[in-house]
DNA sequence: TTGAAAGCGCTAACAG
DNA sequence: CTGTTAGCGCTTTCAA
């Protein structure tokens, strides 16, 4: 109960009357292989516990050229998806008796690189990279240092990557939006208000382009065509999204039949806009979000959501690491979270 | 551009034609103090960069008995407050050129302790503990190992702690709820529906008890008294909170004039309940939440919120660490996030 | 202005 | 079954 000073294996060796290497073996579990007498091992272990001894992992790491640390870099902590990832990563790391080191790099390429270098200085055993701004440079550095690494969410050409199946997810989400469309109203025909729109995202990015493809395929399957104006890939900036939703509303002279919000930020802006509209308008509006936010389920307006399977992503990433040399791009289907049906029609 | 193998200061020393100690000094910044010729230092630095060299921090740490790592343990990542804390902690750590190691311990005391021991094995330079389930044991271990540590959010007697000023925050939140109460309706007098209630939390916990005190003081100041039944400290379990809100509604025969949700979980249950009520009932309902959730501002119902100042908490914690031996309990006032006034009366 | 040498605490041959 | 020895890569006296 009072491990006042830092003890070393030598202290223990001395008190037991044995050598440091025996103590080391007893304490790190290799004693069976080293044919240490069971009783000796137990005595050592018992004393160590009594003294409150704990190994110096820096020393061990220096000697073994490993560290027991596994890194995860991600853009930010304050984001549901990434904090879910952190959670899963922590659980999986500990299950493998590794110590997770999670660092947010603010979507800045330079910060990503310097963080990677930092982590390499600590001899981390592996690096996970989620949502990287600059995947290939990171991969270059890791490869040069022979550091096993894997990308999550944002893939890297030539390096093992695991991402969500954006196209399938988008198709399913679009179908759900279509399924909850209000009954067809001839009055709206030709106004553009009878259509479903996709808002947000950057068509040049891998993820967005797949989502757009999924959206278009579902729309075409159901309506026979998908007009160019139904895809508003205006990026991820909240201000821009807000402007666009307002513009769309003005152009159509009201809400469209349905909307596919292509990211949590965009969704937030849509809600902000909707919170200013009279409830009556929402009655015939079908909304979906490609991202997950539990509060979405608490709105009075039903919202379909797509949720990335963070645990699956992390587990798959670890598996990719286990078969070295792989440059696979693995895809994990997301989870579709359907809104419960509307309970309270606007007329109360 | 191709740092293929791991280099050491000896490699550099050899190629420059100098000694390892000179290289070491040149690279770690002590070269001025060691009176190394500027030109030598620069040549070393240039070559190191060219070779893509990076120090082995485990070796440095072993030698110096430090590590450059600072730990933060917290209950979970998937929680707005804690992920905000992680974010601030990361920024502050990097500003001090330390490497943040953030680990979630699932509110399990054993996991907290084993994580602390793990981290101590890596010779972390300091430990931050947020929302600990078992503060005093953690503090004991740290003190025994002479590891500087500080508690955030959940204080520890006898150890430096920084927490939010719960009483003031609760008083302000209650006042905000009172300020937005619907005009007094004589019909409700005596039914209990004219009162404001506090729901959730555990009166035995430090934080809850301060919040209850703040609530009662604001209520008493305004109404002249605060009945015992106005405080429903039913814990943090969502199921229980859901039951309680339903029971309250049944008992009063409708929504009360106002409600103080004493945690994010409880708030979520309140919203879940409200999402099932017709909008017309919400017109005369005043809601506040002691916690912050950005989606709260996107609801059609105005919600007042109290937000802990995560950056302030982290900064203050770091300051406490800088004046060693302190066992202060420092309090940081929270931020009151007032709902914008109701824009859309129920009649649309 | 610099180099040599010792050693941080541990592990892993290699001898016994 | 166990002890001795030789480092892992770095920092830090101490001498020169």
CSV table of C-alpha atoms in Angstrom, one decimal, chain A residues 1-6 54-59 61-62 65-69 75-80 83-84 86-87 90 94 99-105 111 114-115 117-123 137 144-146 264 267-268 271-272 274-280 282 293-300 340 343-344 348, chain B residues 1-6 54-59 61-62 65-69 75-80 83-84 86-87 90 94 99-105 111 114-115 117-123 137 144-146 264 267-268 271-272 274-280 282 293-300 340 343-344 348:
chain,number,residue,atom,x,y,z
A,1,UNK,CA,0.0,0.0,0.0
A,2,UNK,CA,3.0,2.4,0.0
A,3,UNK,CA,5.1,2.0,-3.1
A,4,UNK,CA,7.0,5.2,-2.2
A,5,UNK,CA,9.9,5.1,-4.6
A,6,UNK,CA,10.4,3.7,-8.0
A,54,UNK,CA,5.4,-1.8,-12.0
A,55,UNK,CA,7.6,-2.3,-15.1
A,56,UNK,CA,9.2,0.7,-16.7
A,57,UNK,CA,7.6,0.4,-20.1
A,58,UNK,CA,10.0,2.8,-21.7
A,59,UNK,CA,12.9,0.6,-20.7
A,61,UNK,CA,10.2,-0.7,-25.2
A,62,UNK,CA,13.7,0.6,-25.7
A,65,UNK,CA,12.0,-1.9,-30.1
A,66,UNK,CA,8.3,-2.0,-29.5
A,67,UNK,CA,6.2,0.0,-27.1
A,68,UNK,CA,2.7,-1.4,-26.6
A,69,UNK,CA,1.3,1.9,-27.9
A,75,UNK,CA,-9.7,15.2,-37.3
A,76,UNK,CA,-11.5,16.1,-34.1
A,77,UNK,CA,-12.9,14.6,-31.0
A,78,UNK,CA,-16.1,16.7,-30.9
A,79,UNK,CA,-17.9,14.7,-33.6
A,80,UNK,CA,-20.1,11.8,-33.0
A,83,UNK,CA,-15.8,9.9,-30.8
A,84,UNK,CA,-17.5,6.6,-31.5
A,86,UNK,CA,-12.3,6.5,-30.4
A,87,UNK,CA,-14.5,4.4,-28.1
A,90,UNK,CA,-10.0,2.0,-27.1
A,94,UNK,CA,-7.2,-2.9,-24.6
A,99,UNK,CA,-2.4,1.2,-25.1
A,100,UNK,CA,-4.4,3.5,-27.3
A,101,UNK,CA,-3.1,6.9,-28.1
A,102,UNK,CA,-5.7,9.0,-29.9
A,103,UNK,CA,-4.7,12.4,-31.2
A,104,UNK,CA,-6.9,15.0,-33.0
A,105,UNK,CA,-5.1,16.9,-35.8
A,111,UNK,CA,-0.3,18.7,-38.0
A,114,UNK,CA,4.1,16.2,-37.3
A,115,UNK,CA,1.8,14.1,-35.1
A,117,UNK,CA,6.4,11.7,-36.6
A,118,UNK,CA,5.9,12.4,-32.9
A,119,UNK,CA,4.1,9.1,-32.5
A,120,UNK,CA,6.9,7.3,-34.4
A,121,UNK,CA,9.3,8.8,-31.9
A,122,UNK,CA,7.5,6.8,-29.2
A,123,UNK,CA,7.9,3.6,-31.3
A,137,UNK,CA,2.0,11.6,-47.4
A,144,UNK,CA,9.5,4.5,-45.0
A,145,UNK,CA,9.7,3.7,-41.3
A,146,UNK,CA,8.1,0.3,-41.8
A,264,UNK,CA,-24.1,16.0,-40.2
A,267,UNK,CA,-28.2,18.2,-41.5
A,268,UNK,CA,-27.8,20.6,-38.7
A,271,UNK,CA,-32.8,21.6,-38.9
A,272,UNK,CA,-31.9,25.1,-38.1
A,274,UNK,CA,-36.8,23.9,-40.4
A,275,UNK,CA,-37.0,25.1,-36.8
A,276,UNK,CA,-38.1,28.5,-38.3
A,277,UNK,CA,-40.8,27.1,-40.5
A,278,UNK,CA,-44.4,26.5,-39.3
A,279,UNK,CA,-45.0,22.9,-38.3
A,280,UNK,CA,-47.7,22.5,-40.9
A,282,UNK,CA,-43.3,19.7,-42.3
A,293,UNK,CA,-27.0,11.8,-34.5
A,294,UNK,CA,-29.2,10.4,-31.7
A,295,UNK,CA,-31.0,13.6,-31.3
A,296,UNK,CA,-32.3,13.1,-34.8
A,297,UNK,CA,-34.7,10.5,-33.3
A,298,UNK,CA,-36.1,13.0,-30.8
A,299,UNK,CA,-37.3,15.5,-33.3
A,300,UNK,CA,-41.0,15.8,-34.0
A,340,UNK,CA,-40.4,5.5,-36.6
A,343,UNK,CA,-47.2,9.7,-34.9
A,344,UNK,CA,-48.6,13.1,-34.7
A,348,UNK,CA,-52.7,17.5,-33.7
B,1,UNK,CA,12.9,11.7,-48.7
B,2,UNK,CA,13.8,8.1,-48.0
B,3,UNK,CA,14.6,7.5,-44.4
B,4,UNK,CA,14.6,3.8,-44.9
B,5,UNK,CA,16.1,2.5,-41.7
B,6,UNK,CA,16.1,3.7,-38.2
B,54,UNK,CA,13.9,11.5,-35.5
B,55,UNK,CA,14.8,11.0,-31.9
B,56,UNK,CA,13.9,7.8,-30.1
B,57,UNK,CA,11.7,9.2,-27.4
B,58,UNK,CA,11.7,6.0,-25.4
B,59,UNK,CA,15.4,6.2,-25.1
B,61,UNK,CA,12.5,9.2,-21.7
B,62,UNK,CA,14.4,6.3,-20.1
B,65,UNK,CA,12.9,9.7,-16.4
B,66,UNK,CA,10.3,11.7,-18.2
B,67,UNK,CA,8.4,11.0,-21.3
B,68,UNK,CA,6.6,14.0,-22.7
B,69,UNK,CA,3.4,12.2,-22.4
B,75,UNK,CA,-15.4,7.8,-18.5
B,76,UNK,CA,-16.3,7.7,-22.2
B,77,UNK,CA,-15.5,9.4,-25.5
B,78,UNK,CA,-19.0,9.4,-26.8
B,79,UNK,CA,-20.3,12.2,-24.7
B,80,UNK,CA,-20.3,15.8,-25.7
B,83,UNK,CA,-15.1,14.9,-26.1
B,84,UNK,CA,-15.0,18.7,-25.8
B,86,UNK,CA,-10.4,15.8,-25.1
B,87,UNK,CA,-10.3,18.5,-27.7
B,90,UNK,CA,-5.2,18.0,-26.9
B,94,UNK,CA,0.4,20.4,-27.8
B,99,UNK,CA,1.8,14.4,-26.2
B,100,UNK,CA,-1.7,13.8,-25.0
B,101,UNK,CA,-2.8,10.3,-24.1
B,102,UNK,CA,-6.5,10.1,-23.6
B,103,UNK,CA,-8.1,6.9,-22.3
B,104,UNK,CA,-11.7,6.1,-21.6
B,105,UNK,CA,-12.3,3.8,-18.6
B,111,UNK,CA,-10.3,-0.1,-15.1
B,114,UNK,CA,-5.3,-0.4,-14.1
B,115,UNK,CA,-5.2,2.4,-16.7
B,117,UNK,CA,-0.9,2.1,-13.5
B,118,UNK,CA,-0.4,1.4,-17.2
B,119,UNK,CA,0.2,5.1,-17.9
B,120,UNK,CA,2.6,5.3,-15.0
B,121,UNK,CA,4.6,2.5,-16.6
B,122,UNK,CA,5.1,4.9,-19.5
B,123,UNK,CA,6.5,7.5,-17.1
B,137,UNK,CA,-7.8,5.6,-4.9
B,144,UNK,CA,2.7,7.3,-3.9
B,145,UNK,CA,4.4,7.5,-7.2
B,146,UNK,CA,4.9,11.2,-6.9
B,264,UNK,CA,-28.1,15.2,-20.7
B,267,UNK,CA,-33.0,15.7,-21.1
B,268,UNK,CA,-33.0,13.1,-23.9
B,271,UNK,CA,-37.4,15.1,-25.4
B,272,UNK,CA,-38.4,11.6,-26.2
B,274,UNK,CA,-42.3,15.5,-25.6
B,275,UNK,CA,-41.9,14.2,-29.2
B,276,UNK,CA,-45.0,12.2,-28.5
B,277,UNK,CA,-47.1,15.0,-27.2
B,278,UNK,CA,-49.1,17.3,-29.6
B,279,UNK,CA,-47.3,20.5,-30.3
B,280,UNK,CA,-50.1,22.6,-28.8
B,282,UNK,CA,-45.6,22.7,-25.7
B,293,UNK,CA,-26.2,19.7,-26.6
B,294,UNK,CA,-26.1,21.7,-29.8
B,295,UNK,CA,-29.1,20.0,-31.1
B,296,UNK,CA,-31.1,21.5,-28.3
B,297,UNK,CA,-31.0,24.7,-30.2
B,298,UNK,CA,-32.5,23.2,-33.2
B,299,UNK,CA,-35.7,22.0,-31.6
B,300,UNK,CA,-38.9,23.9,-32.2
B,340,UNK,CA,-33.8,32.3,-28.5
B,343,UNK,CA,-40.7,32.4,-32.9
B,344,UNK,CA,-43.6,30.3,-33.9
B,348,UNK,CA,-48.7,28.7,-36.9
